[in-house]
Amino acid sequence: KKMYIVIKESGDHSENEFFYQTPVTSSIDEVVTEITIIQNLRTWIRTLIEEAAKNEQLKDDTDIKEALALISKENVKHQLCISSKELSDMLEKLSKKASVEGEQVKQMDPETSTLWWAGKELVRTEKFEKFVGRNDKTKIIAKLQNKGNGPPAREFISADQQKEMMLYYYRKQQEQKKLEEDEDDSYLTSDWANSKEAKSKFHSLDNISFKYQ
């Protein structure tokens, strides 16, 4: 079982998104590095497709069609996770058909990019379970940002997304409630909660004088 993450792309293609899966026990740092690489590859591929579109001879090119399918938003609906290896292989094919200058392609730094969900940054030194809980069936919609850009602009939240968020906070409340109940049970079964035991312990202190400051 793995948590579902829908990554909303930032920058000029914020309407685009892709699908990623990982256990909630995963390191946020490792996942953010990987999905940043994926977004960078998608940006390169999209730019090359746009450049290739200027060439009429490439209009019906098989590689172009395959590339469009790899970065399609439809993959999210079908929960298709496209790996960085698949994207790298496609980028290599497209590079033989079209070329662009590096400065034409906006890239994010995999080492410093940040991932945001529910209005908060998912700290890279932590694991996902600290923020989303321990249920691997969780689905979140997150967004990548360059370091220092702060939280992304708030977007419209669908009924399903709102339901997911409410469910998350309910689970967190239940977890906290259970922890508090466990602590209460632990106290009640302790020696100090036993009146006779407590009384005997206090009687044993009769010969001790306390100095208060």
Coordinates of C-alpha atoms in Angstrom, one line a residue, residues 45-141:
I45 CA 9.8 17.4 -22.7
R46 CA 7.0 19.9 -23.0
T47 CA 9.4 22.6 -24.3
L48 CA 10.8 20.2 -26.9
I49 CA 7.3 19.2 -28.0
E50 CA 6.4 22.9 -28.5
E51 CA 9.6 23.4 -30.5
A52 CA 8.9 20.2 -32.6
A53 CA 5.4 21.4 -33.3
K54 CA 6.9 24.2 -35.5
N55 CA 8.1 21.5 -37.9
E56 CA 5.3 20.2 -40.0
Q57 CA 7.2 17.0 -40.8
L58 CA 7.0 16.1 -37.1
K59 CA 3.2 16.7 -36.8
D60 CA 2.3 13.0 -36.7
D61 CA 5.6 11.7 -35.3
T62 CA 5.2 8.7 -33.0
D63 CA 7.7 9.8 -30.4
I64 CA 5.9 13.2 -30.1
K65 CA 2.6 11.4 -29.5
E66 CA 4.1 9.1 -26.9
A67 CA 5.7 12.1 -25.2
L68 CA 2.4 13.9 -25.0
A69 CA 0.8 10.8 -23.5
L70 CA 3.6 10.6 -20.8
I71 CA 3.0 14.1 -19.6
S72 CA -0.8 14.1 -20.0
K73 CA -2.9 15.2 -17.1
E74 CA -5.1 12.2 -17.9
N75 CA -2.5 10.0 -16.2
V76 CA -3.7 11.4 -12.8
K77 CA -7.3 10.2 -13.4
H78 CA -6.0 6.7 -14.2
Q79 CA -3.5 6.8 -11.3
L80 CA -0.5 6.2 -13.7
C81 CA 2.8 6.9 -12.1
I82 CA 5.4 7.9 -14.8
S83 CA 8.9 7.3 -13.6
S84 CA 11.9 9.6 -14.1
K85 CA 13.5 6.8 -16.1
E86 CA 10.7 6.7 -18.6
L87 CA 10.8 10.5 -18.9
S88 CA 14.6 10.5 -19.3
D89 CA 14.4 7.9 -22.1
M90 CA 11.7 10.0 -23.9
L91 CA 13.8 13.2 -23.5
E92 CA 16.7 11.5 -25.2
K93 CA 14.5 10.6 -28.2
L94 CA 13.0 14.1 -28.5
S95 CA 16.4 15.7 -28.3
K96 CA 17.2 14.1 -31.6
K97 CA 14.2 15.8 -33.2
A98 CA 14.3 19.2 -31.7
S99 CA 16.6 21.4 -29.6
V100 CA 16.2 24.3 -27.2
E101 CA 18.7 26.4 -25.2
G102 CA 19.0 25.6 -21.6
E103 CA 17.9 29.1 -20.5
Q104 CA 14.5 28.5 -22.3
V105 CA 13.7 25.8 -19.8
K106 CA 12.7 26.8 -16.2
Q107 CA 14.2 24.3 -13.8
M108 CA 13.8 23.8 -10.1
D109 CA 16.7 22.8 -7.8
P110 CA 16.0 19.2 -6.5
E111 CA 18.1 19.9 -3.4
T112 CA 16.3 23.0 -2.2
S113 CA 12.7 22.9 -3.6
T114 CA 9.9 22.7 -1.2
L115 CA 6.6 20.7 -1.1
W116 CA 3.4 22.3 0.2
W117 CA 0.1 20.7 1.3
A118 CA -2.9 22.1 3.1
G119 CA -1.2 25.5 3.4
K120 CA 1.9 24.2 5.1
E121 CA 5.4 23.2 4.1
L122 CA 6.2 19.5 4.4
V123 CA 9.6 19.8 6.1
R124 CA 12.2 17.8 4.2
T125 CA 13.9 16.4 7.3
E126 CA 10.7 14.7 8.4
K127 CA 8.7 11.7 7.1
F128 CA 5.3 12.1 5.5
E129 CA 3.5 10.3 8.4
K130 CA 4.2 13.3 10.7
F131 CA 2.0 15.5 8.5
V132 CA -0.6 13.2 6.8
G133 CA -0.9 10.4 9.4
R134 CA -0.1 6.7 9.2
N135 CA -2.8 5.6 6.7
D136 CA -1.2 4.6 3.4
K137 CA -4.5 5.0 1.6
T138 CA -4.2 8.7 2.1
K139 CA -4.4 10.9 -1.0
I140 CA -3.0 14.4 -1.0
I141 CA -2.7 17.2 -3.6

